[in-house]
Structure formats: C-alpha cells, structure tokens
PDB file of C-alpha atoms in Angstrom:
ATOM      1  CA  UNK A   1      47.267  -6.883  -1.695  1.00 46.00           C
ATOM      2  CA  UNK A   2      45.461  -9.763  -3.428  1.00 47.00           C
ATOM      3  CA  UNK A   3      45.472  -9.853  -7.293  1.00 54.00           C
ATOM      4  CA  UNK A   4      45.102 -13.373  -8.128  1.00 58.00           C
ATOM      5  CA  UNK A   5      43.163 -16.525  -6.492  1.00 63.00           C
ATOM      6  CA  UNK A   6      46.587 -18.063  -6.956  1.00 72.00           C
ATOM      7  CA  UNK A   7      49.669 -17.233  -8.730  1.00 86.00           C
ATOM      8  CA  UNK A   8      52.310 -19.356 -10.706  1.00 90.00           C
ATOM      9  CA  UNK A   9      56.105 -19.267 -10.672  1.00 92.00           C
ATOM     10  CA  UNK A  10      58.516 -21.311 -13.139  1.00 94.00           C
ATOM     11  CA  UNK A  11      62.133 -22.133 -11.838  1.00 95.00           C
ATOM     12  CA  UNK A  12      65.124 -23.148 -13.539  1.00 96.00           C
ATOM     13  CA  UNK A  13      67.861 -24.395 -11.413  1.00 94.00           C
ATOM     14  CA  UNK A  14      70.965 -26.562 -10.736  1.00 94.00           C
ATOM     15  CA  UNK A  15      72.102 -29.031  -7.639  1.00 90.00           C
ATOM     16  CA  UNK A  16      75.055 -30.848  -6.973  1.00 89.00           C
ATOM     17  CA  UNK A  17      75.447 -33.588  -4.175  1.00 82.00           C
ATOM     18  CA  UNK A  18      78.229 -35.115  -2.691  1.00 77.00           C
ATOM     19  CA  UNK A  19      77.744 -38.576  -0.744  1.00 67.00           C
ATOM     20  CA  UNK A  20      77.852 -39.034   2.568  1.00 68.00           C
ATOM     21  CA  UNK A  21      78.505 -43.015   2.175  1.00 65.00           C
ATOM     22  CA  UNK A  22      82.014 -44.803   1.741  1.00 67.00           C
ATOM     23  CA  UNK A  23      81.196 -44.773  -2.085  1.00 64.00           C
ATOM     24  CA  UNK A  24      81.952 -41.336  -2.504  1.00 67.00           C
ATOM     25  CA  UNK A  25      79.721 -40.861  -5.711  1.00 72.00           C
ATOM     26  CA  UNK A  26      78.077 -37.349  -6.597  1.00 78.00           C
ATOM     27  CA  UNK A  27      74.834 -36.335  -8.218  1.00 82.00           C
ATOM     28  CA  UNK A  28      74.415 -33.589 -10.349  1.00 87.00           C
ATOM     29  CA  UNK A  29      70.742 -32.408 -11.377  1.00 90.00           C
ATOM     30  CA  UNK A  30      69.571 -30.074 -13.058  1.00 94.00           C
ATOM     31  CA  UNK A  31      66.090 -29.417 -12.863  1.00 93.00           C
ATOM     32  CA  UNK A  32      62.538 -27.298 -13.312  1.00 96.00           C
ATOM     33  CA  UNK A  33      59.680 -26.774 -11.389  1.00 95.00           C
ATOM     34  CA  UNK A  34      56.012 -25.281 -11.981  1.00 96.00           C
ATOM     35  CA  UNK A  35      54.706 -23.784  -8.389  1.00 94.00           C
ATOM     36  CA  UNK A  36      51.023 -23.183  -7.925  1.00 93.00           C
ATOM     37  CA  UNK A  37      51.063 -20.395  -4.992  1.00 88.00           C
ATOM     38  CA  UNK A  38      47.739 -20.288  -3.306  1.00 86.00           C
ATOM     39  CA  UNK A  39      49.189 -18.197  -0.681  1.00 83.00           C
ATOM     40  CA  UNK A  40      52.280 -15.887  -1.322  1.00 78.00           C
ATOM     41  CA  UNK A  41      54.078 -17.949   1.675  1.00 86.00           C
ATOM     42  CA  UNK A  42      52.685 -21.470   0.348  1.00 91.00           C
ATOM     43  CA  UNK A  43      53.796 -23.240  -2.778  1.00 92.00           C
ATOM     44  CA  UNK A  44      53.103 -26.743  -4.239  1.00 95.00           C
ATOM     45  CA  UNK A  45      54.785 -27.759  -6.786  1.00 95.00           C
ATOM     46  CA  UNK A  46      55.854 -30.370  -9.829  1.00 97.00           C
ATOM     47  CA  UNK A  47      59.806 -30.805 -10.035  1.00 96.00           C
ATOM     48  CA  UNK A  48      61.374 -32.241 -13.364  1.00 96.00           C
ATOM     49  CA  UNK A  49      64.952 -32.376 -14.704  1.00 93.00           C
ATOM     50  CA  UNK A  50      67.806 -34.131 -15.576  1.00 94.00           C
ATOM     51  CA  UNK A  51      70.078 -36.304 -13.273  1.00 88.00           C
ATOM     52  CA  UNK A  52      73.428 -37.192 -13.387  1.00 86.00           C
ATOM     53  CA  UNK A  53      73.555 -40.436 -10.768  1.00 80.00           C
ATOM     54  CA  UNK A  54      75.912 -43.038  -9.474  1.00 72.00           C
ATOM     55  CA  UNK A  55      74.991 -46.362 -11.784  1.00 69.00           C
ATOM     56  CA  UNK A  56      76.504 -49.795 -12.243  1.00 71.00           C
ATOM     57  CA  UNK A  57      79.814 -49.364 -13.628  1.00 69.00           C
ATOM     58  CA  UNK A  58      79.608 -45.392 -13.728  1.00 71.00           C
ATOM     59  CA  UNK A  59      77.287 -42.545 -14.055  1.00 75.00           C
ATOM     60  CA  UNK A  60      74.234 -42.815 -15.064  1.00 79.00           C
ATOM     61  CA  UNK A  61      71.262 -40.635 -16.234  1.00 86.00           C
ATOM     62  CA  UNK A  62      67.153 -40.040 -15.093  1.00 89.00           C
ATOM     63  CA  UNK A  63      64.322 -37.951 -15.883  1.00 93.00           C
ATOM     64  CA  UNK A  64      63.457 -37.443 -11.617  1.00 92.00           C
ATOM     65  CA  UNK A  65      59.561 -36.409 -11.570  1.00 95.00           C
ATOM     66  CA  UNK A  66      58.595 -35.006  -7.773  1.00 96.00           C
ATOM     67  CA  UNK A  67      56.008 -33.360  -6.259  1.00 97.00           C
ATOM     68  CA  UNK A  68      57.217 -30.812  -3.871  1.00 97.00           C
ATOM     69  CA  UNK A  69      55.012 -29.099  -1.046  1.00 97.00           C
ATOM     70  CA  UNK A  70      56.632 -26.034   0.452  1.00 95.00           C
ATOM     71  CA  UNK A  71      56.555 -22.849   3.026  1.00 95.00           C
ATOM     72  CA  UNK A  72      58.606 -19.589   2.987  1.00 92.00           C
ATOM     73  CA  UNK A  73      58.793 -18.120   6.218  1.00 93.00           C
ATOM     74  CA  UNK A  74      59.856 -14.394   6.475  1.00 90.00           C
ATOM     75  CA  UNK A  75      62.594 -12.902   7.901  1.00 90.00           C
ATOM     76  CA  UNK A  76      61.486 -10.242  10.389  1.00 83.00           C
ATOM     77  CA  UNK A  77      62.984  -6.599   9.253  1.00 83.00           C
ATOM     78  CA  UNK A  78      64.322  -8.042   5.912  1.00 88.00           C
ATOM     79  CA  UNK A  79      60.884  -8.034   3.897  1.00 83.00           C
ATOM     80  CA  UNK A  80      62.630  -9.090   0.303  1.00 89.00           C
ATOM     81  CA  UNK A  81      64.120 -11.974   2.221  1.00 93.00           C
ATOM     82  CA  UNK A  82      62.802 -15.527   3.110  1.00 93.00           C
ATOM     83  CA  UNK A  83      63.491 -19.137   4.086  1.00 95.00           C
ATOM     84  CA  UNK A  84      61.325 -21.617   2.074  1.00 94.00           C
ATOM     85  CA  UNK A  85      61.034 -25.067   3.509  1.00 96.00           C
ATOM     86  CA  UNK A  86      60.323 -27.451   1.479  1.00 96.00           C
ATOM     87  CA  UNK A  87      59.610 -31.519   1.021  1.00 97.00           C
ATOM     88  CA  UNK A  88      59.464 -33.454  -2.274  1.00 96.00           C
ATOM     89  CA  UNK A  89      58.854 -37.311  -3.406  1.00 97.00           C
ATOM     90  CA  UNK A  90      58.929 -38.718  -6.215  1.00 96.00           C
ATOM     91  CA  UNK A  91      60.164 -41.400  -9.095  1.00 94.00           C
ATOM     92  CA  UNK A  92      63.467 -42.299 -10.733  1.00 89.00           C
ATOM     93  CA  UNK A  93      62.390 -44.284 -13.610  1.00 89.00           C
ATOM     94  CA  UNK A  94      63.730 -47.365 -13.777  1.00 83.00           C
ATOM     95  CA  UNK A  95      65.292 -47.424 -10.035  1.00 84.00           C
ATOM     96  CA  UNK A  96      62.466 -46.313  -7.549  1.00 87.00           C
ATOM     97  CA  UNK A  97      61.680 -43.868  -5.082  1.00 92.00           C
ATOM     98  CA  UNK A  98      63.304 -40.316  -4.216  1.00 92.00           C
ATOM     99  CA  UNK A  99      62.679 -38.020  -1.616  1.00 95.00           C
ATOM    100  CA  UNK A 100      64.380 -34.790  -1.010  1.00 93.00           C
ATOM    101  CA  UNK A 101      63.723 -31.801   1.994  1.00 95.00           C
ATOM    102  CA  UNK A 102      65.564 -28.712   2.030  1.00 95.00           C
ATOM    103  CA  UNK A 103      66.240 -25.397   3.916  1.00 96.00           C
ATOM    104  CA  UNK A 104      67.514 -22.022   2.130  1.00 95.00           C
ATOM    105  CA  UNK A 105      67.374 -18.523   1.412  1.00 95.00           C
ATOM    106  CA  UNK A 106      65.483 -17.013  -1.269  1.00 93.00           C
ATOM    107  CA  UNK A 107      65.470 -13.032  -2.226  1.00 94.00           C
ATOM    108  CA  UNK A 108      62.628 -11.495  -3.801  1.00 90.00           C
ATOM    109  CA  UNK A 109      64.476  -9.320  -7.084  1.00 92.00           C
ATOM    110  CA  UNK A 110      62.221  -6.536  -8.660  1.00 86.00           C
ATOM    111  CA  UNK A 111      60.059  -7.212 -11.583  1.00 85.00           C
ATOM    112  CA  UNK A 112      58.430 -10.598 -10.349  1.00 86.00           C
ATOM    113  CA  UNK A 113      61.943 -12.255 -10.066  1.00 93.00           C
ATOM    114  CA  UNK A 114      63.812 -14.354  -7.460  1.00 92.00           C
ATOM    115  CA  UNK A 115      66.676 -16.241  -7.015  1.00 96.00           C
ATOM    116  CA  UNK A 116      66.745 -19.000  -4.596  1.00 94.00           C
ATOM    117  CA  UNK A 117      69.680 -21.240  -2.416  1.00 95.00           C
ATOM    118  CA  UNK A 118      68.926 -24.293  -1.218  1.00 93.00           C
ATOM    119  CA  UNK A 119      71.642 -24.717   1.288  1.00 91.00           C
ATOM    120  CA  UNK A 120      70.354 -27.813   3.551  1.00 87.00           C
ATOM    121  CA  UNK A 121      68.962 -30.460   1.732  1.00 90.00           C
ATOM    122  CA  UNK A 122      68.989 -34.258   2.768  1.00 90.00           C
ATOM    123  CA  UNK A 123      68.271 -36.474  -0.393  1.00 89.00           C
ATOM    124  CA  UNK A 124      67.755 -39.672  -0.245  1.00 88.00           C
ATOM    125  CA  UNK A 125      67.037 -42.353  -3.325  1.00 85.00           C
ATOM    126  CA  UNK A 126      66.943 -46.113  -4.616  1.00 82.00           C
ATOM    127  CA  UNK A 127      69.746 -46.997  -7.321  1.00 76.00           C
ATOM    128  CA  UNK A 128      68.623 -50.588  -8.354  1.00 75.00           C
ATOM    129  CA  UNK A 129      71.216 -51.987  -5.992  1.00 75.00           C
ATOM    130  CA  UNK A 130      71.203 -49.733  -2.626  1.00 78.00           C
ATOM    131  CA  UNK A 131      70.067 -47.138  -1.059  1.00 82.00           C
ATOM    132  CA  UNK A 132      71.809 -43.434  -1.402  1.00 81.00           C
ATOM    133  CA  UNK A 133      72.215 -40.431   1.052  1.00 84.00           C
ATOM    134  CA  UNK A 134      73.513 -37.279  -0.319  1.00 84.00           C
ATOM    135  CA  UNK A 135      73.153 -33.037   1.151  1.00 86.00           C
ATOM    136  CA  UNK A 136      72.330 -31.172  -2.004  1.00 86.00           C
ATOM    137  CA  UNK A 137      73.702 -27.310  -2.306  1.00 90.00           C
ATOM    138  CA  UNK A 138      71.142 -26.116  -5.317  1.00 93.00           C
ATOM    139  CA  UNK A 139      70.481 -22.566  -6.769  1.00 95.00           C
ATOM    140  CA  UNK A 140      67.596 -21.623  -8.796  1.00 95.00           C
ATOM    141  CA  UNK A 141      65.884 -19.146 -10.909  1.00 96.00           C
ATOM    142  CA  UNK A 142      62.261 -18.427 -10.511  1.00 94.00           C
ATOM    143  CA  UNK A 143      60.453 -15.893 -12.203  1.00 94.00           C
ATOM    144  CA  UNK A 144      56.427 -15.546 -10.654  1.00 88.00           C
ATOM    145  CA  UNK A 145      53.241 -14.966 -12.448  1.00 87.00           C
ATOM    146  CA  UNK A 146      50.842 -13.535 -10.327  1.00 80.00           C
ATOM    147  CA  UNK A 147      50.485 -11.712  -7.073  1.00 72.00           C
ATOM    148  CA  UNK A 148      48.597 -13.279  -3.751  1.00 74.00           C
ATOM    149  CA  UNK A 149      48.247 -12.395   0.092  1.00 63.00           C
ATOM    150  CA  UNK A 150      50.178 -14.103   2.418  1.00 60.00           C
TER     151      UNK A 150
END
C-alpha cells in the first residue's frame, strides 16, 4: 500500500575493516546516512561519519562524505527479511577518492525500525601515499519515515 511519493530513513551505524595488504592496518568508521526511498526496494542515499584510517606514522582521522545508490531484494517466504545491495563513492578530505559496495541482511523490526548487516563489503580508498583494500563487516540502525510500494 502506497502512503508516501517517497519515504525517508536515518541510519546510525558502525564498520570495522581489516586489510587485505601486507600492511595489516584496520579502519574503523562510524557513520550516518539519510536514504530517500522512492520505491520501498530502492534507496539513494548520503553517507557521513567518522573514520579511523591508516596515516603516516599512525592512525589517522576523516569526515568520509558518499553518495550511496542501493537495492533490497526480498527473500522469498521470509517477507521481514531482505538483502540490500548497495554501491557508494565518495571523498576523504584531504586524501582522495573512496568507494565502497556491499552485500547483507537487513530485518524489517515493528514500528518503522530495522537493523541492518553488511557482511560483504569491498572498500577501496586513496591515503595520500597508496592505495588501500579492506572487506568491511558493518551493522546499522535505521529507523524509516514513510511508507511506499515496492
């Protein structure tokens, strides 16, 4: 049943990264995003946060900014279940581009609520002096405004 032209949704969430170079670094972020739904299914978004990144002589720390496009395909038989696809770019101030996609499981909660597991997600971003490769695991909080059709 259609309610809205579109609906909203505002996550809160956390990821962690370990490398898959020699380096061994990890990158922690923890981040937001504001979803405009036009379709229940389809979401595009705006990702910010905080990130905790391998730097020159340490860890360092970025504001990310991305724009993330993504798809929630339904699990036949499980109707509160679904698998959101998703693929995001964006900046690092200071260092240059990032791009993330990920796979996971998300489970519609009662009251507009959802919590979310990203559990494949190839990321891949410029430190000023190389490139870095890391598989996020993330978990999130989203809580929707809205109702559309699918």
């Amino acid at each position: 049943k259609r309610t809205h032209w579109a609906a909203i949704s505002l996550s809160a969430g956390s990821a962690i990264g370990p490398a898959i170079t020699r380096d061994r670094f990890s990158i922690h972020m923890l981040r937001t995003r504001l979803e405009l739904r036009p379709r229940d299914r389809l979401g595009l978004g705006l990702i910010m946060g905080y990130a905790n990144l391998p730097g020159q002589g340490g860890r360092a720390h970025n504001l990310p900014i991305l724009g993330e496009i993504n798809y929630r395909v339904p699990i036949a038989g499980l109707e509160r279940f679904s698998v959101p696809i998703r693929f995001a770019m964006g900046y690092l101030p200071f260092n240059g581009p990032i791009m993330r996609t990920s796979v996971g499981l998300h489970v519609d909660l009662p009251k507009d609520w959802e919590i979310g597991f990203d559990l494949l997600s190839p990321t891949v971003f410029r430190s000023p002096s190389r490139l870095h490769f890391a598989f996020d695991l993330a978990f999130e909080v989203t809580r929707r405004f809205g109702r559309v059709a699918p």
